[in-house]
CSV table of C-alpha atoms and ligand atoms in Angstrom, one decimal:
chain,number,residue,atom,x,y,z
A,1,MET,CA,19.8,226.8,30.0
A,2,SER,CA,19.2,224.2,32.7
A,3,VAL,CA,16.0,224.5,34.6
A,4,PRO,CA,16.4,224.7,38.5
A,5,LEU,CA,14.4,221.9,40.4
A,6,ASN,CA,12.2,224.3,42.3
A,7,THR,CA,11.1,226.1,39.5
A,8,LYS,CA,7.4,225.8,38.5
A,9,ARG,CA,6.4,224.1,35.2
A,10,CYS,CA,5.5,226.5,32.6
A,11,PHE,CA,4.0,225.7,29.0
A,12,ALA,CA,2.8,227.7,26.2
A,13,LEU,CA,0.5,226.7,23.7
A,14,VAL,CA,0.8,228.3,20.1
A,15,ASP,CA,-2.0,227.6,17.9
A,16,CYS,CA,-2.4,229.4,14.4
A,17,ASN,CA,-5.6,231.3,13.9
A,18,ASN,CA,-8.1,229.8,11.1
A,19,PHE,CA,-4.9,228.1,9.8
A,20,TYR,CA,-6.1,226.8,6.5
A,21,ALA,CA,-7.9,230.1,5.5
A,22,SER,CA,-4.7,232.0,6.8
A,23,CYS,CA,-2.4,229.9,4.5
A,24,GLU,CA,-4.7,230.8,1.5
A,25,ARG,CA,-4.6,234.4,2.2
A,26,LEU,CA,-1.0,234.7,2.6
A,27,PHE,CA,-0.5,234.6,-1.2
A,28,ARG,CA,-3.4,236.6,-2.0
A,29,PRO,CA,-3.0,240.2,-0.4
A,30,ASP,CA,-6.1,241.0,-2.7
A,31,LEU,CA,-8.2,238.9,-0.4
A,32,LYS,CA,-7.6,240.9,2.8
A,33,GLN,CA,-10.9,242.6,2.8
A,34,ARG,CA,-12.9,239.5,1.4
A,35,PRO,CA,-14.2,236.3,3.5
A,36,VAL,CA,-12.3,233.3,2.7
A,37,VAL,CA,-13.4,229.6,2.9
A,38,VAL,CA,-11.8,226.3,2.5
A,39,LEU,CA,-13.4,223.1,1.4
A,40,SER,CA,-12.8,219.4,2.5
A,41,ASN,CA,-11.5,216.9,0.0
A,42,ASN,CA,-13.7,216.5,-3.1
A,43,ASP,CA,-15.0,220.0,-2.3
A,44,GLY,CA,-17.5,218.6,0.1
A,45,CYS,CA,-18.1,220.9,2.8
A,46,ILE,CA,-16.6,223.8,4.6
A,47,ILE,CA,-13.6,222.9,6.9
A,48,ALA,CA,-12.0,226.6,7.5
A,49,ARG,CA,-13.3,230.1,7.7
A,50,CYS,CA,-11.4,233.4,8.2
A,51,ALA,CA,-12.7,235.7,10.9
A,52,LEU,CA,-14.6,237.8,8.3
A,53,ALA,CA,-16.3,234.4,7.1
A,54,LYS,CA,-17.2,233.6,10.6
A,55,GLN,CA,-19.4,236.7,10.7
A,56,LEU,CA,-21.4,235.3,8.0
A,57,PRO,CA,-24.2,232.7,8.6
A,58,ILE,CA,-22.1,229.9,7.1
A,59,PRO,CA,-21.6,227.3,9.6
A,60,MET,CA,-18.4,225.1,9.8
A,61,GLY,CA,-19.2,221.7,8.3
A,62,ALA,CA,-22.0,223.1,5.9
A,63,PRO,CA,-22.3,221.3,2.5
A,64,PHE,CA,-20.7,223.5,-0.1
A,65,HIS,CA,-23.7,223.0,-2.5
A,66,GLN,CA,-26.1,224.2,0.2
A,67,VAL,CA,-24.2,227.3,0.8
A,68,LYS,CA,-23.2,228.1,-2.6
A,69,PRO,CA,-25.7,231.1,-3.3
A,70,LEU,CA,-24.7,232.6,0.0
A,71,LEU,CA,-21.0,232.4,-0.8
A,72,LYS,CA,-21.7,234.2,-4.0
A,73,GLN,CA,-23.9,236.9,-2.3
A,74,HIS,CA,-21.2,237.7,0.0
A,75,ARG,CA,-18.3,237.4,-2.4
A,76,VAL,CA,-16.4,234.8,-0.4
A,77,ALA,CA,-13.4,233.5,-1.9
A,78,VAL,CA,-13.6,229.6,-2.0
A,79,PHE,CA,-10.7,227.4,-2.0
A,80,SER,CA,-10.1,223.4,-2.4
A,81,SER,CA,-8.0,222.1,0.5
A,82,ASN,CA,-4.3,222.3,-0.5
A,83,TYR,CA,-2.5,219.9,2.0
A,84,ALA,CA,0.8,220.3,0.1
A,85,LEU,CA,0.7,224.3,1.0
A,86,TYR,CA,-0.5,223.8,4.6
A,87,GLY,CA,2.0,221.1,5.5
A,88,ASP,CA,4.7,223.2,4.2
A,89,LEU,CA,3.8,226.3,6.1
A,90,SER,CA,3.0,224.0,9.1
A,91,SER,CA,6.6,222.8,9.0
A,92,ARG,CA,7.9,226.2,8.8
A,93,VAL,CA,6.1,227.4,11.8
A,94,MET,CA,7.3,224.6,13.8
A,95,GLN,CA,10.9,225.2,12.7
A,96,THR,CA,10.3,228.9,13.8
A,97,LEU,CA,9.2,227.9,17.2
A,98,GLU,CA,12.0,225.5,17.5
A,99,GLN,CA,14.3,228.4,17.3
A,100,LEU,CA,12.4,230.1,20.2
A,101,ALA,CA,11.9,227.5,22.8
A,102,PRO,CA,14.3,224.6,23.4
A,103,LYS,CA,11.6,222.0,23.7
A,104,VAL,CA,8.9,221.8,21.2
A,105,GLU,CA,6.1,219.2,21.0
A,106,ILE,CA,4.0,219.4,17.7
A,107,TYR,CA,0.8,218.7,18.5
A,108,SER,CA,-1.2,219.2,15.3
A,109,ILE,CA,-0.8,220.8,12.0
A,110,ASP,CA,-1.2,224.2,13.5
A,111,GLU,CA,-0.6,223.8,17.2
A,112,ALA,CA,2.4,223.2,19.4
A,113,PHE,CA,3.3,223.0,22.9
A,114,LEU,CA,6.2,224.7,24.3
A,115,GLU,CA,8.1,224.3,27.6
A,116,LEU,CA,8.9,227.7,29.1
A,117,SER,CA,9.9,226.4,32.5
A,118,GLY,CA,12.8,228.9,33.7
A,119,VAL,CA,11.8,231.8,31.1
A,120,GLU,CA,9.9,233.8,33.6
A,121,SER,CA,13.1,234.4,35.6
A,122,CYS,CA,14.7,236.1,32.9
A,123,GLN,CA,11.6,237.6,30.8
A,124,ASP,CA,7.9,238.7,31.4
A,125,LEU,CA,5.9,235.7,30.1
A,126,THR,CA,3.2,238.0,28.4
A,127,ASP,CA,5.9,239.7,26.7
A,128,PHE,CA,7.8,236.5,25.6
A,129,GLY,CA,4.2,235.4,24.1
A,130,GLN,CA,4.0,238.6,22.2
A,131,HIS,CA,7.6,238.0,20.7
A,132,ILE,CA,6.4,234.5,19.5
A,133,ARG,CA,3.5,235.9,17.9
A,134,GLN,CA,5.4,238.8,16.3
A,135,THR,CA,8.3,236.4,15.0
A,136,ILE,CA,5.7,234.2,13.4
A,137,GLN,CA,3.9,237.2,11.9
A,138,GLN,CA,7.0,238.8,10.7
A,139,GLN,CA,8.8,235.6,9.3
A,140,LEU,CA,5.8,233.9,7.7
A,141,GLY,CA,2.7,236.3,7.8
A,142,LEU,CA,0.6,233.7,9.7
A,143,PRO,CA,-1.5,235.0,12.8
A,144,VAL,CA,-1.0,232.9,16.0
A,145,CYS,CA,-2.4,233.1,19.6
A,146,VAL,CA,-0.4,232.0,22.6
A,147,GLY,CA,-1.6,230.6,26.0
A,148,ILE,CA,0.8,230.3,28.9
A,149,ALA,CA,0.1,228.5,32.2
A,150,PRO,CA,1.7,225.9,34.5
A,151,SER,CA,0.0,223.1,32.9
A,152,LYS,CA,-0.8,221.8,29.4
A,153,THR,CA,-4.6,221.8,30.0
A,154,LEU,CA,-4.4,225.4,31.4
A,155,ALA,CA,-2.4,226.6,28.3
A,156,LYS,CA,-5.0,225.1,25.9
A,157,LEU,CA,-7.6,227.0,28.0
A,158,ALA,CA,-5.6,230.2,28.0
A,159,ASN,CA,-5.2,229.8,24.2
A,160,TYR,CA,-8.9,229.6,23.9
A,161,ALA,CA,-9.5,232.7,26.1
A,162,ALA,CA,-6.5,234.7,24.0
A,163,LYS,CA,-8.6,233.9,20.8
A,164,LYS,CA,-11.9,234.9,22.4
A,165,TYR,CA,-11.5,238.0,24.0
A,166,PRO,CA,-9.8,240.6,21.8
A,167,GLN,CA,-8.6,242.7,24.9
A,168,PHE,CA,-5.6,240.2,25.5
A,169,ASP,CA,-4.3,241.0,22.0
A,170,GLY,CA,-3.6,237.2,21.4
A,171,VAL,CA,-1.3,236.4,24.2
A,172,LEU,CA,-2.7,235.2,27.6
A,173,ASP,CA,-0.7,234.3,30.9
A,174,LEU,CA,-2.6,232.4,33.1
A,175,THR,CA,0.2,231.7,35.7
A,176,ASP,CA,-1.2,234.4,38.0
A,177,SER,CA,-4.0,232.4,40.3
A,178,HIS,CA,-6.3,235.3,40.3
A,179,LYS,CA,-6.5,235.8,36.5
A,180,ARG,CA,-6.9,232.2,36.3
A,181,LEU,CA,-10.0,231.9,38.5
A,182,HIS,CA,-11.5,234.8,36.4
A,183,ILE,CA,-11.1,232.8,33.1
A,184,LEU,CA,-12.0,229.6,34.4
A,185,ALA,CA,-15.3,230.9,35.6
A,186,ARG,CA,-16.2,232.2,32.5
A,187,THR,CA,-15.2,229.1,30.3
A,188,PRO,CA,-18.0,226.4,29.7
A,189,VAL,CA,-16.8,223.0,30.7
A,190,GLN,CA,-17.0,221.8,27.5
A,191,GLU,CA,-14.3,223.9,26.3
A,192,VAL,CA,-11.8,222.1,28.6
A,193,TRP,CA,-9.2,219.8,26.9
A,194,GLY,CA,-10.4,216.5,26.7
A,195,VAL,CA,-13.9,217.1,27.7
A,196,GLY,CA,-16.3,216.3,24.6
A,197,ARG,CA,-19.8,217.1,24.2
A,198,LYS,CA,-20.7,213.9,25.8
A,199,LEU,CA,-18.7,214.0,28.8
A,200,ALA,CA,-19.8,217.9,29.3
A,201,GLU,CA,-23.5,216.5,29.3
A,202,ARG,CA,-22.7,214.1,32.2
A,203,LEU,CA,-20.9,216.8,34.1
A,204,GLN,CA,-23.7,219.3,33.7
A,205,ALA,CA,-26.1,216.9,35.1
A,206,MET,CA,-23.8,216.9,38.3
A,207,ASN,CA,-24.0,220.9,38.2
A,208,ILE,CA,-20.4,221.1,36.8
A,209,ASP,CA,-21.1,223.7,34.0
A,210,THR,CA,-17.8,225.7,34.3
A,211,ALA,CA,-14.2,225.0,34.0
A,212,LEU,CA,-13.7,226.6,37.6
A,213,GLN,CA,-16.5,224.0,38.9
A,214,LEU,CA,-14.5,221.2,37.3
A,215,ALA,CA,-11.5,222.5,38.7
A,216,ARG,CA,-13.1,222.7,42.5
A,217,ALA,CA,-14.5,218.9,42.0
A,218,CYS,CA,-12.8,216.4,44.1
A,219,PRO,CA,-10.4,214.5,41.9
A,220,GLU,CA,-11.0,211.2,43.6
A,221,GLN,CA,-14.6,211.5,43.5
A,222,ILE,CA,-14.1,212.3,39.6
A,223,ARG,CA,-11.7,209.4,39.1
A,224,LYS,CA,-14.4,206.8,40.6
A,225,LYS,CA,-17.3,208.4,38.7
A,226,PHE,CA,-15.4,209.1,35.2
A,227,SER,CA,-11.9,208.0,34.6
A,228,VAL,CA,-8.3,208.5,35.9
A,229,VAL,CA,-7.8,210.8,32.8
A,230,LEU,CA,-10.5,213.3,34.0
A,231,ALA,CA,-9.0,213.2,37.3
A,232,ARG,CA,-5.8,214.3,36.0
A,233,THR,CA,-7.6,217.2,34.2
A,234,VAL,CA,-9.0,218.4,37.4
A,235,ASN,CA,-5.3,218.5,38.6
A,236,GLU,CA,-4.3,220.3,35.5
A,237,LEU,CA,-7.0,222.7,35.9
A,238,ASN,CA,-5.6,223.5,39.5
A,239,GLY,CA,-1.9,224.2,38.1
A,240,ILE,CA,-0.5,220.8,38.9
A,241,ALA,CA,1.2,219.7,35.7
A,242,CYS,CA,0.4,215.9,35.2
A,243,LEU,CA,1.2,215.9,31.4
A,244,ALA,CA,4.9,216.2,30.2
A,245,LEU,CA,5.9,217.5,26.8
A,246,ASP,CA,5.7,214.7,24.3
A,247,GLU,CA,8.7,215.5,22.1
A,248,VAL,CA,8.9,212.3,20.4
A,249,GLN,CA,5.9,211.1,18.8
A,250,GLU,CA,5.0,207.5,19.0
A,251,PRO,CA,5.4,205.5,15.9
A,252,LYS,CA,2.0,204.5,14.6
A,253,GLN,CA,0.8,201.0,14.9
A,254,GLN,CA,-1.2,201.0,11.5
A,255,ILE,CA,-0.7,203.2,8.5
A,256,ILE,CA,-3.7,203.8,6.3
A,257,SER,CA,-3.8,205.7,3.1
A,258,SER,CA,-7.3,206.0,1.3
A,259,ARG,CA,-9.2,208.5,-0.3
A,260,SER,CA,-12.7,209.1,-1.9
A,261,PHE,CA,-12.2,209.5,-5.9
A,262,GLY,CA,-13.1,212.7,-7.6
A,263,GLN,CA,-14.9,210.6,-10.3
A,264,ARG,CA,-16.2,207.1,-9.8
A,265,VAL,CA,-13.6,204.4,-11.2
A,266,LYS,CA,-14.8,201.8,-13.6
A,267,GLU,CA,-11.4,200.7,-15.2
A,268,LYS,CA,-9.1,198.2,-13.4
A,269,SER,CA,-6.1,200.1,-15.0
A,270,ALA,CA,-7.3,203.5,-13.1
A,271,MET,CA,-7.6,201.5,-9.8
A,272,GLN,CA,-4.3,200.1,-10.1
A,273,GLN,CA,-2.9,203.6,-10.8
A,274,ALA,CA,-5.0,204.9,-7.5
A,275,ILE,CA,-3.5,201.7,-5.3
A,276,THR,CA,-0.1,202.2,-6.6
A,277,LEU,CA,-0.3,205.9,-5.5
A,278,TYR,CA,-1.7,205.2,-2.0
A,279,ILE,CA,0.8,202.5,-1.5
A,280,SER,CA,3.7,204.9,-2.1
A,281,ARG,CA,2.3,207.4,0.3
A,282,ALA,CA,1.9,204.8,3.0
A,283,ALA,CA,5.2,203.2,2.2
A,284,GLU,CA,6.9,206.6,2.5
A,285,LYS,CA,5.2,207.2,5.9
A,286,LEU,CA,6.2,203.9,7.0
A,287,ARG,CA,10.0,204.7,6.3
A,288,ALA,CA,9.7,208.1,8.0
A,289,GLN,CA,9.0,206.3,11.2
A,290,HIS,CA,11.8,203.7,10.6
A,291,SER,CA,9.2,200.9,10.5
A,292,LEU,CA,8.6,197.8,8.4
A,293,ALA,CA,5.2,196.1,7.7
A,294,ARG,CA,4.5,192.6,7.8
A,295,GLN,CA,0.7,192.6,6.8
A,296,LEU,CA,-1.1,194.6,3.8
A,297,SER,CA,-4.8,194.9,3.1
A,298,VAL,CA,-6.3,196.5,0.1
A,299,PHE,CA,-10.1,197.5,-0.1
A,300,ILE,CA,-12.2,198.9,-2.9
A,301,ARG,CA,-15.8,199.8,-2.6
A,302,SER,CA,-18.8,201.5,-4.7
A,303,SER,CA,-21.0,204.2,-2.8
A,304,ARG,CA,-23.9,203.4,-0.6
A,305,PHE,CA,-25.5,206.4,-2.0
A,306,ASP,CA,-25.6,205.4,-5.5
A,307,GLN,CA,-29.1,204.5,-5.9
A,308,LYS,CA,-29.0,203.0,-9.3
A,309,ALA,CA,-26.4,200.4,-8.7
A,310,ARG,CA,-26.1,197.6,-5.8
A,311,PHE,CA,-23.3,198.3,-3.3
A,312,PHE,CA,-20.3,196.4,-3.8
A,313,GLY,CA,-17.2,196.4,-1.5
A,314,ASP,CA,-14.3,193.7,-0.8
A,315,GLN,CA,-11.2,193.6,0.8
A,316,ALA,CA,-8.1,191.2,0.8
A,317,SER,CA,-5.0,190.8,3.0
A,318,LEU,CA,-1.7,188.9,2.9
A,319,VAL,CA,1.3,188.4,5.2
A,320,LEU,CA,4.6,189.2,3.5
A,321,GLU,CA,7.3,186.6,3.6
A,322,SER,CA,9.5,189.1,5.5
A,323,PRO,CA,8.8,192.5,6.6
A,324,SER,CA,9.2,195.4,4.2
A,325,SER,CA,9.2,199.1,3.6
A,326,ASP,CA,10.2,198.8,-0.1
A,327,SER,CA,7.7,200.5,-2.2
A,328,ARG,CA,8.3,198.0,-5.1
A,329,VAL,CA,7.5,195.0,-3.0
A,330,LEU,CA,4.7,196.5,-1.2
A,331,GLN,CA,3.2,197.5,-4.6
A,332,GLN,CA,3.6,194.0,-6.1
A,333,ALA,CA,1.6,192.9,-3.1
A,334,ALA,CA,-1.1,195.0,-3.3
A,335,MET,CA,-1.7,194.4,-7.2
A,336,GLN,CA,-2.0,190.7,-6.2
A,337,LEU,CA,-4.5,191.6,-3.6
A,338,LEU,CA,-6.4,193.7,-6.1
A,339,ASP,CA,-6.5,191.1,-8.6
A,340,ARG,CA,-8.4,188.9,-6.1
A,341,ILE,CA,-11.1,191.2,-5.1
A,342,TRP,CA,-11.7,193.4,-8.5
A,343,ARG,CA,-14.9,192.9,-10.2
A,344,ASP,CA,-16.0,194.3,-13.6
A,345,GLY,CA,-19.0,196.5,-13.3
A,346,PRO,CA,-19.4,198.5,-10.2
A,347,SER,CA,-18.6,202.2,-10.3
A,348,TYR,CA,-15.9,202.6,-7.4
A,349,ALA,CA,-16.0,205.5,-5.3
A,350,LYS,CA,-13.3,204.7,-2.8
A,351,ALA,CA,-10.1,202.5,-2.4
A,352,GLY,CA,-7.4,202.2,0.2
A,353,VAL,CA,-4.5,200.4,1.5
A,354,VAL,CA,-3.8,199.5,5.0
A,355,LEU,CA,-0.3,198.4,6.5
A,356,ASN,CA,-0.5,196.4,9.6
A,357,ASP,CA,1.9,194.4,12.1
A,358,LEU,CA,4.6,196.9,12.0
A,359,CYS,CA,7.9,196.4,13.5
A,360,SER,CA,10.9,198.8,13.7
A,361,VAL,CA,14.0,198.3,11.4
A,362,GLN,CA,16.2,198.0,14.8
A,363,GLY,CA,14.2,195.5,16.1
A,364,LEU,CA,14.4,193.3,13.1
A,365,GLN,CA,18.0,193.6,12.6
A,366,SER,CA,18.5,191.6,16.1
A,367,SER,CA,15.9,188.9,15.1
A,368,LEU,CA,17.2,185.4,14.0
A,369,PHE,CA,14.1,184.6,12.0
A,370,SER,CA,13.7,187.3,9.4
A,371,PRO,CA,16.4,188.8,7.2
A,372,PRO,CA,16.5,192.5,7.2
A,373,PRO,CA,15.7,194.3,4.0
A,374,SER,CA,18.9,194.5,1.7
A,375,GLU,CA,21.2,197.5,1.9
A,376,ARG,CA,20.5,198.4,-1.7
A,377,SER,CA,16.7,198.6,-1.2
A,378,GLN,CA,17.0,200.7,1.8
A,379,ARG,CA,19.4,203.0,0.1
A,380,LEU,CA,17.3,203.3,-3.0
A,381,MET,CA,14.1,204.0,-0.9
A,382,ALA,CA,16.0,206.7,0.9
A,383,THR,CA,17.1,208.5,-2.3
A,384,ILE,CA,13.5,208.4,-3.5
A,385,ASP,CA,12.3,209.9,-0.3
A,386,GLN,CA,14.8,212.6,-0.6
A,387,LEU,CA,14.0,213.6,-3.8
A,388,ASN,CA,10.2,213.5,-3.3
A,389,GLN,CA,10.9,215.8,-0.3
A,390,LYS,CA,12.4,218.4,-2.4
A,391,HIS,CA,9.9,218.0,-5.2
A,392,ARG,CA,6.7,216.0,-4.3
A,393,GLY,CA,5.9,213.5,-7.2
A,394,SER,CA,9.3,213.5,-8.8
A,395,VAL,CA,9.9,210.0,-8.6
A,396,PHE,CA,7.2,207.4,-8.6
A,397,ILE,CA,6.4,203.8,-9.6
A,398,ALA,CA,5.5,203.9,-13.3
A,399,ARG,CA,2.1,202.3,-12.8
A,400,GLN,CA,1.0,205.3,-10.7
A,401,GLY,CA,1.0,207.4,-14.0
A,402,ARG,CA,0.8,211.2,-14.0
A,403,ASP,CA,-2.9,212.3,-13.6
A,404,GLY,CA,-6.0,210.2,-13.4
A,405,ASP,CA,-9.6,211.2,-13.6
A,406,TRP,CA,-10.0,209.4,-10.4
A,407,GLN,CA,-8.1,212.0,-8.5
A,408,MET,CA,-9.8,214.4,-6.0
A,409,GLN,CA,-12.0,217.0,-7.3
A,410,GLN,CA,-10.2,220.2,-6.4
A,411,ARG,CA,-12.0,222.7,-8.6
A,412,PHE,CA,-10.8,225.8,-6.5
A,413,LEU,CA,-7.1,224.6,-5.7
A,414,SER,CA,-4.7,227.3,-5.1
A,415,PRO,CA,-1.2,226.9,-6.4
A,416,ALA,CA,1.6,225.0,-4.3
A,417,TYR,CA,3.1,228.4,-3.8
A,418,THR,CA,5.8,227.2,-1.4
A,419,THR,CA,6.6,223.5,-2.6
A,420,ARG,CA,6.8,223.9,-6.4
A,421,TRP,CA,9.3,226.2,-8.1
A,422,ASP,CA,6.9,226.6,-11.2
A,423,GLN,CA,4.1,227.8,-8.8
A,424,LEU,CA,6.1,230.5,-6.8
A,425,PRO,CA,4.0,233.6,-6.6
A,426,GLU,CA,5.0,236.3,-9.0
A,427,VAL,CA,5.2,239.9,-8.3
A,428,TYR,CA,4.4,242.4,-10.8
B,1,MG,MG1,-5.9,226.7,14.9
């Protein structure tokens, strides 16, 4: 379908409700009437709450140990974060959206912008929004809200209102300017996309408290006092689309893979195992964006909160002879770096690897100075990535080993229902 030039732009923002908590509940119908929360890495604090949990006095970000009695009292179901499950369900949501609209920008794990320009000439936009909502519900069992508007900033705001006010039944179309003014007047300026708490404070000092007041500010004045970005937001709030759909994600300039350990690491062999796992993950991401890395760093550190021991932390870097994305090459380099910084004694709490100075595979092929990676290496890595995509962790560098005590604490981890055959949900 080609969009006539005089057609106004139209965007939808589709956002999953309480995504992590909804994913956990999906395979546990027994939890339908029970509040559900999800914990951060190492079971540190609350990072997601279902609607029922939001009614309890358990704030977002609350440390798990502090709210434990309260959780117990209200029979809250607690889960460690299960990123394999969320990642897999996220890609299924995105695939479904790609069948519903020709242009989709994946904005985060649970949000996507859709370009709907031209749709209004064949279908009512609210009906179309409901169609999106029902399709995701039927095919995946996940609740979403849909905000529709002539700019991305307004689509975000429409989504916020669709979630906040139950009378919209999860879908709000703000293409109508009357409706728009009504909602903008009721939305605090801090809820506008790109306006954080600090910026909101400065705006409030100028008597700009609501989204409507920001929409009525003079863009030129806002540009002078704040930035071009905020001036663009003013235009976007008035229905003038300044931001296009970013369908292609820019390749990252730096790739970091790092974790806090579940248990302190004292043995070098365990640290080698952890670093090997991190480098494999980073190399996989590097290959997924068709890049090569020229520079590599490794860091290790103890915890600043350990009262008994002195803090120790160190890092080392090296430049590779020629840029690479071969896990074996990067792993060997990382082991050399670890040898340089390793010290017996400290209880290590965290480690990580950083890949820097990235370049594209194509860019390198035309360069005279560095030989491109061999065909064989590229084919082998592509095969490994394919196998691991089907079954996470099926092929790995031997040093990585199977399980280490250092791995994350995940005492309440749900099964990998959708990505592991051996953990498929069973029906009795
Ligand atoms: Mg969400």
